[in-house]
Short mmCIF file of C-alpha atoms in Angstrom, two decimals:
data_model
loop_
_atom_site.label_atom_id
_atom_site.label_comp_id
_atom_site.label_asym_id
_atom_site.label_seq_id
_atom_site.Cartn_x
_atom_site.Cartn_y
_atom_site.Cartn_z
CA UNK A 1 21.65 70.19 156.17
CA UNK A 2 19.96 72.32 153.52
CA UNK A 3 20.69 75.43 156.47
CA UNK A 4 24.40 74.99 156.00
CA UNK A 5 26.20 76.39 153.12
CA UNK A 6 28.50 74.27 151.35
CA UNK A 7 31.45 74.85 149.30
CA UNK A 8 34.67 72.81 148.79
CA UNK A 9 37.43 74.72 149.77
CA UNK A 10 41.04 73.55 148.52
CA UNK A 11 44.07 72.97 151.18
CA UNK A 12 47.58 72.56 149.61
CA UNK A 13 49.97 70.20 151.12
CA UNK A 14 46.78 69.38 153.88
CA UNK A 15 47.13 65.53 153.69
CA UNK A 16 43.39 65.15 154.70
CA UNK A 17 43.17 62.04 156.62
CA UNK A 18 39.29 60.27 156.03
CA UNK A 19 37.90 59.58 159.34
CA UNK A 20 35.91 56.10 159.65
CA UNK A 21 33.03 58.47 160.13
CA UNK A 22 33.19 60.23 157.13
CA UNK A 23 32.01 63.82 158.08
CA UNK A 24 32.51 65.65 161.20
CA UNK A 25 30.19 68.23 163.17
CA UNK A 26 31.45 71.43 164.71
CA UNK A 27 28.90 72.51 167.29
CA UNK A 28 27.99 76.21 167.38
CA UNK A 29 28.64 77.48 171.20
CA UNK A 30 31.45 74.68 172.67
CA UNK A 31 33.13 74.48 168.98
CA UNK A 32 33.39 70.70 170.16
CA UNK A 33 33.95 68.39 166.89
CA UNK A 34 32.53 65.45 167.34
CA UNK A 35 31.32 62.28 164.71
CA UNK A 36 28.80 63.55 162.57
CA UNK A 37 26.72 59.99 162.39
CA UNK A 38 26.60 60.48 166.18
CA UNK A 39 25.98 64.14 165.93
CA UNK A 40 24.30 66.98 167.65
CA UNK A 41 21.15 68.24 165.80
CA UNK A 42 20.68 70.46 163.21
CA UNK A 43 20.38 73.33 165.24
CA UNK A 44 23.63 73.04 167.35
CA UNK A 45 25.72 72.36 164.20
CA UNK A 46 27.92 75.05 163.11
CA UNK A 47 30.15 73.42 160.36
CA UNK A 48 30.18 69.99 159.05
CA UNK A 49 33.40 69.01 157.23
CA UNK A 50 33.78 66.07 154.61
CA UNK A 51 37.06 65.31 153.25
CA UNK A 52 36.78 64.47 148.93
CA UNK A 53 40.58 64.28 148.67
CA UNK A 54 43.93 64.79 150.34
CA UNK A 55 43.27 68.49 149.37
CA UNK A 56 39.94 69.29 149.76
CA UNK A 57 37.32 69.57 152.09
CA UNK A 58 33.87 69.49 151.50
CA UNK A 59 32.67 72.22 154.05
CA UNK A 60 28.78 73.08 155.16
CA UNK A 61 28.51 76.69 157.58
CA UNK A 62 26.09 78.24 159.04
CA UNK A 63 27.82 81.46 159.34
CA UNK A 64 30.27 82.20 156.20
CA UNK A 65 32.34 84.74 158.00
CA UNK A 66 33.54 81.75 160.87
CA UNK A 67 36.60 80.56 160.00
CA UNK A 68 37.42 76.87 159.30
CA UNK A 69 40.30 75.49 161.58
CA UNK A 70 42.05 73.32 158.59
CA UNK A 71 45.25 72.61 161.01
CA UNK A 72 43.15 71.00 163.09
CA UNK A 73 41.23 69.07 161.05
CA UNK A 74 43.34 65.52 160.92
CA UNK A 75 44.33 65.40 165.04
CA UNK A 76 40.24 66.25 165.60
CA UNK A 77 39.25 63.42 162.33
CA UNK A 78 41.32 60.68 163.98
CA UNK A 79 39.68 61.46 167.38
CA UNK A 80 36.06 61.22 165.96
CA UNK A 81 37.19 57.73 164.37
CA UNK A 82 36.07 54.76 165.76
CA UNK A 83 38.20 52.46 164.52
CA UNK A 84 40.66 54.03 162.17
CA UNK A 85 41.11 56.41 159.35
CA UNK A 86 42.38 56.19 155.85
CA UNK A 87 45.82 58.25 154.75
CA UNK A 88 47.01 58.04 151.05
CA UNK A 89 50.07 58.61 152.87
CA UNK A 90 52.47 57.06 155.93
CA UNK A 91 54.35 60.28 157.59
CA UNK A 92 55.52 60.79 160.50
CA UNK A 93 53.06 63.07 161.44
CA UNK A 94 50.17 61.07 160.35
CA UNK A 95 51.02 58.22 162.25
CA UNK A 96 51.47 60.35 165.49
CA UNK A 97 47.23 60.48 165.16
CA UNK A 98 46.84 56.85 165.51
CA UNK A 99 46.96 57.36 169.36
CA UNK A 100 44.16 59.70 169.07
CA UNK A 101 41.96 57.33 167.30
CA UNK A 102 38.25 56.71 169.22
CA UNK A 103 39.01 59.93 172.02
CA UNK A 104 35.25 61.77 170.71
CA UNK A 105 33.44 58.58 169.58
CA UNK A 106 34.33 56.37 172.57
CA UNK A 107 33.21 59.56 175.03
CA UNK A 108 30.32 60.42 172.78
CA UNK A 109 27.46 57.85 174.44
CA UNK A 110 28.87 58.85 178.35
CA UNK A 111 28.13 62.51 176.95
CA UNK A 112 24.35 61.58 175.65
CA UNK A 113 23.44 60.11 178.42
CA UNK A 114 24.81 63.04 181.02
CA UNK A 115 22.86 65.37 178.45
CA UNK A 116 19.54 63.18 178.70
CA UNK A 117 19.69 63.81 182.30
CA UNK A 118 20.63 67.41 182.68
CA UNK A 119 17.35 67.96 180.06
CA UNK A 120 14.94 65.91 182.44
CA UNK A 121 12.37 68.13 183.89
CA UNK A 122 12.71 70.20 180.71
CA UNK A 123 11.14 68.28 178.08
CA UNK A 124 8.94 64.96 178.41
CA UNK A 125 8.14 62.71 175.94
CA UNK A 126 7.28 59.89 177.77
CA UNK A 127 3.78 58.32 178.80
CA UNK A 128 3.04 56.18 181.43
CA UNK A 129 0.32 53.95 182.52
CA UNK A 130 -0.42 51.20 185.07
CA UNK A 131 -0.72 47.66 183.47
CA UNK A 132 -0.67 45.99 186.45
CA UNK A 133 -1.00 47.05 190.33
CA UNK A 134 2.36 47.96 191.62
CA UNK A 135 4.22 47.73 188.32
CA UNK A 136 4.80 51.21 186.26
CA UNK A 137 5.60 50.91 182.69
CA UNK A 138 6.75 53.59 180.75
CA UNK A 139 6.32 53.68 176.89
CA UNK A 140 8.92 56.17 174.53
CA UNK A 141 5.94 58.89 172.20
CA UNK A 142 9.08 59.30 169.88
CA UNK A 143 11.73 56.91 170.06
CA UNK A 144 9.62 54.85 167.76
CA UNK A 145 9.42 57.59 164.80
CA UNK A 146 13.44 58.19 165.16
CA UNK A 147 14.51 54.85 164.97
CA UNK A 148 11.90 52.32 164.02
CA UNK A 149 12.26 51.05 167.81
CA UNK A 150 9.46 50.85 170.38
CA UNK A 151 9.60 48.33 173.34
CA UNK A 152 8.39 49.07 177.05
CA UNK A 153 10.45 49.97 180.22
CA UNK A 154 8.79 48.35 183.47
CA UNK A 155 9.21 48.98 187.07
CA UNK A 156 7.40 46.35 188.97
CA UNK A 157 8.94 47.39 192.51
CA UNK A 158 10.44 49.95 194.69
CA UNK A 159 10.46 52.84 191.80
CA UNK A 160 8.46 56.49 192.13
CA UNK A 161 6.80 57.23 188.85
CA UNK A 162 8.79 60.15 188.15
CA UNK A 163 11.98 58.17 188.88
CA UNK A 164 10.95 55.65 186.18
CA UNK A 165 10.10 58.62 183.75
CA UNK A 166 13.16 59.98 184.31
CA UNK A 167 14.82 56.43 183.92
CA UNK A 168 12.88 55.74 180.67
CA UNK A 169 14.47 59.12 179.13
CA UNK A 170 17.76 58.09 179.47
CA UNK A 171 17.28 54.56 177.79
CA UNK A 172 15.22 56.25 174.99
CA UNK A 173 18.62 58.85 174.50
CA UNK A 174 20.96 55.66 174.86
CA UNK A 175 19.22 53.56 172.47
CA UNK A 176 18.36 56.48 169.84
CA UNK A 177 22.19 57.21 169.72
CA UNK A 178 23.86 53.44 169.64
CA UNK A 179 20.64 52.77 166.97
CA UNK A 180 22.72 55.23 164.52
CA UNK A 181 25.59 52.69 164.62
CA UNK A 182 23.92 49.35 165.29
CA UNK A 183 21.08 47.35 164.57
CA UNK A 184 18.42 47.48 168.48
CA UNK A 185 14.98 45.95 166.70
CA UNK A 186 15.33 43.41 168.47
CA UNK A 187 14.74 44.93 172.22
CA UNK A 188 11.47 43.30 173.54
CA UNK A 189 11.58 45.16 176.84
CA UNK A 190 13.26 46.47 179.51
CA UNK A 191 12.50 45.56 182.86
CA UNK A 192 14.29 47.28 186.33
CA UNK A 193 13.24 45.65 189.40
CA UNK A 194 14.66 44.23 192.95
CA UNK A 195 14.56 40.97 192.54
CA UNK A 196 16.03 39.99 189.21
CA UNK A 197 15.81 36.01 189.50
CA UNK A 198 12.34 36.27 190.61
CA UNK A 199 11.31 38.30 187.66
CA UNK A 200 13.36 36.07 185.03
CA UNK A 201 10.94 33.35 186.31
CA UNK A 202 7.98 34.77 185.30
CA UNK A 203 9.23 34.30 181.75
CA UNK A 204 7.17 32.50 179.46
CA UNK A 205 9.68 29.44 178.69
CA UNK A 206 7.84 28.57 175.58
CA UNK A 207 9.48 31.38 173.72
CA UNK A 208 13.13 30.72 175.37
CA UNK A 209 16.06 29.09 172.98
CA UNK A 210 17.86 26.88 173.84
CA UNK A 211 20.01 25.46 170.97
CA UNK A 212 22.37 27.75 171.12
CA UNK A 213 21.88 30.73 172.41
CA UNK A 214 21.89 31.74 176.15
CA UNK A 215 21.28 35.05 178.31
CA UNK A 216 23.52 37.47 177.82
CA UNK A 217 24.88 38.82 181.43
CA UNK A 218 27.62 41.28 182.83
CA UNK A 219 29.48 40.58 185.50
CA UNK A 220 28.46 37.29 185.56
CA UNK A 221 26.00 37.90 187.68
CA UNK A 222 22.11 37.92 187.06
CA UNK A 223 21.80 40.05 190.30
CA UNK A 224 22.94 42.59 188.29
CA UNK A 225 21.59 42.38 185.03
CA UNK A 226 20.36 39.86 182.18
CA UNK A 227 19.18 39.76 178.70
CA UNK A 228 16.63 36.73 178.18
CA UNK A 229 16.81 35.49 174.62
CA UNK A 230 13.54 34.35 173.13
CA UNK A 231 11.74 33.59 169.76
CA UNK A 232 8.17 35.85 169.45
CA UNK A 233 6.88 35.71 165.86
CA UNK A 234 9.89 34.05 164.36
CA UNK A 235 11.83 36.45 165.40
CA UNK A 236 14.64 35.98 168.18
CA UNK A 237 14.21 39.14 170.62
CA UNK A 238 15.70 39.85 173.78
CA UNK A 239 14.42 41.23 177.09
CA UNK A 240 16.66 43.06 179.68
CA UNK A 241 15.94 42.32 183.15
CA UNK A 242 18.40 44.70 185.30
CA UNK A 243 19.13 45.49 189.33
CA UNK A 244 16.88 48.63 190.17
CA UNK A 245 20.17 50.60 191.39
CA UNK A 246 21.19 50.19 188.03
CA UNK A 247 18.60 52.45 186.73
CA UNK A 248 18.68 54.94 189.61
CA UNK A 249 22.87 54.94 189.16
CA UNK A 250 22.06 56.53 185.68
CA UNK A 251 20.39 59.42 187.33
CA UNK A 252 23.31 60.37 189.13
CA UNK A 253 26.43 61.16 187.09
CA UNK A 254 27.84 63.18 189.18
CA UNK A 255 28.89 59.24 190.88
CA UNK A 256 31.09 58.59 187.87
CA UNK A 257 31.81 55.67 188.88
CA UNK A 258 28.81 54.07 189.30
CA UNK A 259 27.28 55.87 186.40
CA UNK A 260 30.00 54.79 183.95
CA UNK A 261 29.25 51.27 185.36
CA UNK A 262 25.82 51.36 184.69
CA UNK A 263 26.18 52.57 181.46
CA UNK A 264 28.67 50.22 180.50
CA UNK A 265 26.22 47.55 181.37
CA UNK A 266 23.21 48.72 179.66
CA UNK A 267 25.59 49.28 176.48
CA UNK A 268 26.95 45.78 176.85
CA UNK A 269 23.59 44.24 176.91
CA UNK A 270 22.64 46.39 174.30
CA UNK A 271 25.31 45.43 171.78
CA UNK A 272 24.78 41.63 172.57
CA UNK A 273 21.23 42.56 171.70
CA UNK A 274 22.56 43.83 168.35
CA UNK A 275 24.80 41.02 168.06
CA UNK A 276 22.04 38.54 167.82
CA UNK A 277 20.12 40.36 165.15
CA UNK A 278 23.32 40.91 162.97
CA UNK A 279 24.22 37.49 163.25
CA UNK A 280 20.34 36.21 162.76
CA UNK A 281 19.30 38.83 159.52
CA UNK A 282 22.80 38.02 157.73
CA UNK A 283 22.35 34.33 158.27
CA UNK A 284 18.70 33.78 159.18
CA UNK A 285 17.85 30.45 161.45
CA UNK A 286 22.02 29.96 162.30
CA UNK A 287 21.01 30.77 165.91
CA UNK A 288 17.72 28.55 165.96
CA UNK A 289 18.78 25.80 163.82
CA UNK A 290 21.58 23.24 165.19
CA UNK A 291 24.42 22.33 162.30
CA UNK A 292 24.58 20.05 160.20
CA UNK A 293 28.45 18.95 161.97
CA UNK A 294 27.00 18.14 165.29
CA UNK A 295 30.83 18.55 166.55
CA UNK A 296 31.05 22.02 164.73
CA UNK A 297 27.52 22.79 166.19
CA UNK A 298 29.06 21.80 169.86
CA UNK A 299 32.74 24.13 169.63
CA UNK A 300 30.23 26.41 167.96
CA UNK A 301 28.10 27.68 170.57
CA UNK A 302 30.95 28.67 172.89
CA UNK A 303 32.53 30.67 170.03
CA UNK A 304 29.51 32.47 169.12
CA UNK A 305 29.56 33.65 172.92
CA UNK A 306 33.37 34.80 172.32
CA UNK A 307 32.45 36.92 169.05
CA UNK A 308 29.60 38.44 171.15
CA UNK A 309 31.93 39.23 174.28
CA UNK A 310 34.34 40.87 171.69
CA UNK A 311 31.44 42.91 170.03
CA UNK A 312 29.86 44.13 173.45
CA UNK A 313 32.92 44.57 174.87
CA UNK A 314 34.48 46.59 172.31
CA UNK A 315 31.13 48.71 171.90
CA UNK A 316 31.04 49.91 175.52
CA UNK A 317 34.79 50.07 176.14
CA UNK A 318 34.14 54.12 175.84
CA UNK A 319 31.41 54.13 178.76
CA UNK A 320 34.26 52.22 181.54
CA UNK A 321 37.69 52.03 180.05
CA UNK A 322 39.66 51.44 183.70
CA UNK A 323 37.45 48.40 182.77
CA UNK A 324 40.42 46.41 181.48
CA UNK A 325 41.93 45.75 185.00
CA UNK A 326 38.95 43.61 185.74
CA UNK A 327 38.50 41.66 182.58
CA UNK A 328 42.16 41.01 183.17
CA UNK A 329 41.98 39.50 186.33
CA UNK A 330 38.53 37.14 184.60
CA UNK A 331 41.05 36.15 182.18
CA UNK A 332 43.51 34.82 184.85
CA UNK A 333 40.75 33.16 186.57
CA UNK A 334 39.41 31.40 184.00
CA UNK A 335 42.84 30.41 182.50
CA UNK A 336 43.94 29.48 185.85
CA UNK A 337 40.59 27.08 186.58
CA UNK A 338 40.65 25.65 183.26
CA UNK A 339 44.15 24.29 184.11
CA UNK A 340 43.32 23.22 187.13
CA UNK A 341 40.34 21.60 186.49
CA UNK A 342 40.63 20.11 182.83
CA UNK A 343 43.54 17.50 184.31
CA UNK A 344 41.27 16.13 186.66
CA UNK A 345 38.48 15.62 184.56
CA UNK A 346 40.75 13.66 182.69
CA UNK A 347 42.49 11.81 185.42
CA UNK A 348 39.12 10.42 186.31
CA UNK A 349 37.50 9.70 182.55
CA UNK A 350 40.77 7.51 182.89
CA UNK A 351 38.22 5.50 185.29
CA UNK A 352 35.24 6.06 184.37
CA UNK A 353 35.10 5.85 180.47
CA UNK A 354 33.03 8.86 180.33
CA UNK A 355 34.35 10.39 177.90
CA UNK A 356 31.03 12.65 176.19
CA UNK A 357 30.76 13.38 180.19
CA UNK A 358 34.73 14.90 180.33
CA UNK A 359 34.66 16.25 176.65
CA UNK A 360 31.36 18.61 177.99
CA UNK A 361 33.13 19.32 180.77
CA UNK A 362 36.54 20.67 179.07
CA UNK A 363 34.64 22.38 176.23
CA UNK A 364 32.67 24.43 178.73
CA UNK A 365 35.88 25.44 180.92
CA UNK A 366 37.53 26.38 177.42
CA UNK A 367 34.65 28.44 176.28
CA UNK A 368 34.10 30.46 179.07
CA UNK A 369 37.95 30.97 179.20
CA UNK A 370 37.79 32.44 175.20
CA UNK A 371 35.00 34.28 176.26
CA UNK A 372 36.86 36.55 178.94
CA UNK A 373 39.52 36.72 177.12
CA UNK A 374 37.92 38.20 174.12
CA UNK A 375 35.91 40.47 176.12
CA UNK A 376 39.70 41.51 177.23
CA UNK A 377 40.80 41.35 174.03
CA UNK A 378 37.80 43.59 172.39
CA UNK A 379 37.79 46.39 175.51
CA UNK A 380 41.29 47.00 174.55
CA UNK A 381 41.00 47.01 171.21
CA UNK A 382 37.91 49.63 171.45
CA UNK A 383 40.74 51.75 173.70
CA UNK A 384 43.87 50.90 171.43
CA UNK A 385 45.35 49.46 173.95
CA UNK A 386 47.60 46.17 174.68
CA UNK A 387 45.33 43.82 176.16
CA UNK A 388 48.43 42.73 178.31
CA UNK A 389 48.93 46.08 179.80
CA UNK A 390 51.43 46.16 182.74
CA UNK A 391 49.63 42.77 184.01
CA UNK A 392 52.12 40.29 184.43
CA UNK A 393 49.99 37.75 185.27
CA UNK A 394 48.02 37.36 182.46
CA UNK A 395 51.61 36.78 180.18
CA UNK A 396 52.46 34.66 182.95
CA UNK A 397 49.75 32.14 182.83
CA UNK A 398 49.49 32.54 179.05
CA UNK A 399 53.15 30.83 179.09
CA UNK A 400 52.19 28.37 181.35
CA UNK A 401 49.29 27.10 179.05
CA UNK A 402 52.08 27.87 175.72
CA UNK A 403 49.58 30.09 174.94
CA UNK A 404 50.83 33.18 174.56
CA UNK A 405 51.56 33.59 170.54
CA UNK A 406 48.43 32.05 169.97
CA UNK A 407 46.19 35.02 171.82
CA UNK A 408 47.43 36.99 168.87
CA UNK A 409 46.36 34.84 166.18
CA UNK A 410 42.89 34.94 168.39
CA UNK A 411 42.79 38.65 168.17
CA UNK A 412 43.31 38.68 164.86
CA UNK A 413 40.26 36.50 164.15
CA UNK A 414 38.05 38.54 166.45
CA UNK A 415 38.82 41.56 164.71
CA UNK A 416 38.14 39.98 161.00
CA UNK A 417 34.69 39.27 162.91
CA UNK A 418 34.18 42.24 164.36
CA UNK A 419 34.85 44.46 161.01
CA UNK A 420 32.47 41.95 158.82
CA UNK A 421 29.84 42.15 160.99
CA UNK A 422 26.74 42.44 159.04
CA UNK A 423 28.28 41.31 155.64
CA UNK A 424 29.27 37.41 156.54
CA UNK A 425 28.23 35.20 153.35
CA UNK A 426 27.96 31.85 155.41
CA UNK A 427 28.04 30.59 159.08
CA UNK A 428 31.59 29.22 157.90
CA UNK A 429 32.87 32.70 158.58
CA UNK A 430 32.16 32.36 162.38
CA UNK A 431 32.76 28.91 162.92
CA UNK A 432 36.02 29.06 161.34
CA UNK A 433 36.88 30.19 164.64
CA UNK A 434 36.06 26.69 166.23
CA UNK A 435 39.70 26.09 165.90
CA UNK A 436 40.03 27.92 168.92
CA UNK A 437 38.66 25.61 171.07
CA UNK A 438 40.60 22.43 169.62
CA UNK A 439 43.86 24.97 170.00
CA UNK A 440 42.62 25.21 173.97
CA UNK A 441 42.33 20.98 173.79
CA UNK A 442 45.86 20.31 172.72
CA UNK A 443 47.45 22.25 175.45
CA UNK A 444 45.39 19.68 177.60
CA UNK A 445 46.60 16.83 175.24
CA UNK A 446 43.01 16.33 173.92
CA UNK A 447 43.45 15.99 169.83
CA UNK A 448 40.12 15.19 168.42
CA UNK A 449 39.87 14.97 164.26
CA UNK A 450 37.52 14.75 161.64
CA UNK A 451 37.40 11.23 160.06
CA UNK A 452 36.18 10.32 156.48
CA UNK A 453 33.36 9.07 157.52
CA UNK A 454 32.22 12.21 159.36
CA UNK A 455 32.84 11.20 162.38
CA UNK A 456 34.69 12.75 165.43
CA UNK A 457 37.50 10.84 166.65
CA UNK A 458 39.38 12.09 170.05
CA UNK A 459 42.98 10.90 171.16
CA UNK A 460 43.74 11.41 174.73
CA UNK A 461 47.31 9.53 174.79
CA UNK A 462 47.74 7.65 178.10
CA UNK A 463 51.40 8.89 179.12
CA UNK A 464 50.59 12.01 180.04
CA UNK A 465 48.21 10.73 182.81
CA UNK A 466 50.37 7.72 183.49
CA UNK A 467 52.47 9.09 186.55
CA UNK A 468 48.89 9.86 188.34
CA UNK A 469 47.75 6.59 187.30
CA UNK A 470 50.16 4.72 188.82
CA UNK A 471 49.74 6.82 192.18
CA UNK A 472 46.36 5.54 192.22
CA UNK A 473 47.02 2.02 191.55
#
């Protein structure tokens, strides 16, 4: 920065708007302006602006005779925003820039990782070696002294050497940029291969948890890819395990669709990678230890996969956003099972008496069902969109369940999540959100308490079964 100039430069009547990411970069041949935490470096930097007041603009240039586009500055600060900006004031005009919130950060990690691959061939600073016969592992010589970061990329199968070089660049760009807005010490490797469940067995299951934590997966699918979560050194870490056309779709852009899908699910793994370590350095041992509340420690582990579905799902909204179509029609799915499925369950604990047996069973169908919808919930809210949309059918079953002024109170509690991440105080701040799952009980006319004595105590009145029951009789 010392190359820049700086001056502040006053702008009557201006109304600076302060963009969530402070400062903003104006690069010197596109005159793109773009987040300066997720900036270019130094050398492609032209101007770097800083609002210090509605009024003035702390301004750095590399060339004093290039003029500084002021009317531009709020519409282009709002877009570089990832979440929102601050206005001492409410006009008109300032609110017409709330639509343009997140248009250059949401773009800027599909733009790093289209750069990382125009630049192979150009530059390498990647080593390989053989570890084992067949399998090529590539190891980053300088991801580790920009971010602190160093894990391996391995290619046991069906991958050229210089397609797993060229693989291994764009993973070392991906996870150098999302490291400047989220924790990623916690990657211990990253694996591409054709045969993803055979692979995941070769895991040593010493190291796996299983408390509370489970693998993180998009799609649903471990065909396409996984993140293993395991305890090395007291320390939870996380390996990826991902399809091999995954890794060859991110050399080829110019499929945009199957590049942005690719990307979107290395940066979902990714952020539930970051997820864990937030959650585990701000409240070390809540992911290893069970609760004290065995029945908080049971709603809990369902709702600490709906936090982490919001988080990754917000994160890489940018990388697929005619995502939301799909996570729409998850959420009908899983809303539709769960009330198709839940009644029976009941019908027949009404025979067999099992009731731990049908409580594990509804739990499980709720929790998944809270999961997609706040991975709908956290896409759209990484857009600024309605997580409704023109989809009828996700209002529509939403009514049927009496269910649809609560998904707003569940946003709501997402989101206070999702902006304290990092800075909780006690586990109490997450499983707060338990609620959620006794909320999803009632509408199946499950109402379980807390009784003085610590105990759990679960009412499943009889008449709503009682038309069934006498069917059966």
């Amino acid at each position: 920065m010392t190359q820049l100039n700086w001056t502040v430069i006053k702008v009557p009547d201006a109304n600076l708007i302060l963009p969530d990411c402070v400062a903003i970069s104006v690069g010197v041949s596109e005159n793109r302006w773009i987040p300066h935490v997720l900036g270019s470096e130094v050398e492609n930097i032209e101007q770097v602006l800083l609002p210090i007041s509605t009024n003035q603009l702390l301004v750095g240039r590399r060339d004093l005779n290039r003029r500084v586009e002021f009317e531009k500055f709020n519409r282009f600060a709002a877009a570089c925003s990832a979440e929102f900006f601050v206005s001492p004031i409410n006009t008109a005009a300032i609110a017409s820039y709330v639509a343009d919130i997140g248009k250059e950060s949401k773009q800027n990690i599909l733009s790093i990782a289209r750069n990382s691959v125009e630049q192979l061939g150009k530059t390498s600073c990647l080593e390989s070696t053989i570890e084992i016969p067949g399998e090529i592992k590539v190891t980053s010589a300088n991801i580790q002294d920009k971010t602190g970061i160093s894990f391996p990329v391995s290619f046991p199968d069906s991958v050229d050497r210089e397609s797993a070089e060229k693989i291994a660049s764009v993973i070392e760009a991906i996870v150098c940029e999302l490291a400047k807005i989220m924790p990623l010490n916690r990657i211990e490797s990253v694996v591409f291969t054709a045969n993803c469940p055979e692979i995941i067995q070769t895991i040593d299951k010493r190291f796996l948890i299983s408390q509370l934590l489970e693998p993180i997966e998009e799609e649903h699918s471990v065909g396409l890819a996984t993140a293993h979560v395991m305890i090395i050194d007291e320390k939870v870490m996380s390996s990826i395990i991902s399809s091999s056309w995954l890794g060859q779709a991110l050399l080829n852009p110019e499929n945009e669709d199957l590049f942005q899908t690719a990307l979107h699910v290395l940066v979902t793994l990714l952020a539930g990678i970051s997820f864990i370590e937030l959650v585990d350095t701000t409240l070390p041992d809540s992911l290893i230890k069970p609760l004290e509340d065995r029945w908080s420690g049971i709603l809990f582990k369902h709702i600490y996969n709906a936090c982490s579905s919001y988080f990754c799902a917000r994160t890489s909204a940018g990388c697929k956003p005619n995502k939301e179509d799909w996570y729409r029609d998850q959420v009908i799915i899983a809303f539709r099972h769960a009330k198709e499925v839940i009644p029976n369950a009941r019908l027949s604990y009404r025979h067999d008496g099992d009731l731990d047996s049908f409580l594990e069973f509804a739990i499980k169908n709720i929790g998944d069902a809270l999961s997609c919808a706040a991975s709908l919930i956290g896409h759209c809210d990484g857009l600024g969109k309605s997580f409704f949309g023109d989809e009828e059918q996700v209002t529509k079953i939403l009514d049927e369940l009496g269910l649809k002024k609560w998904i707003y109170v569940y946003q709501r509690d997402l989101e206070k999540i999702f902006s304290k991440q990092g800075k909780w105080t006690d586990i109490s701040e997450l499983t707060a959100l338990n609620i959620h799952v006794e909320r999803l009980l009632w509408q199946f006319s499950v109402f379980p308490w807390l009784m003085d004595t610590g105990q759990i105590k679960v009412e499943i009145p009889l008449a709503v079964d009682m038309e069934d029951l006498q069917k059966t009789a």
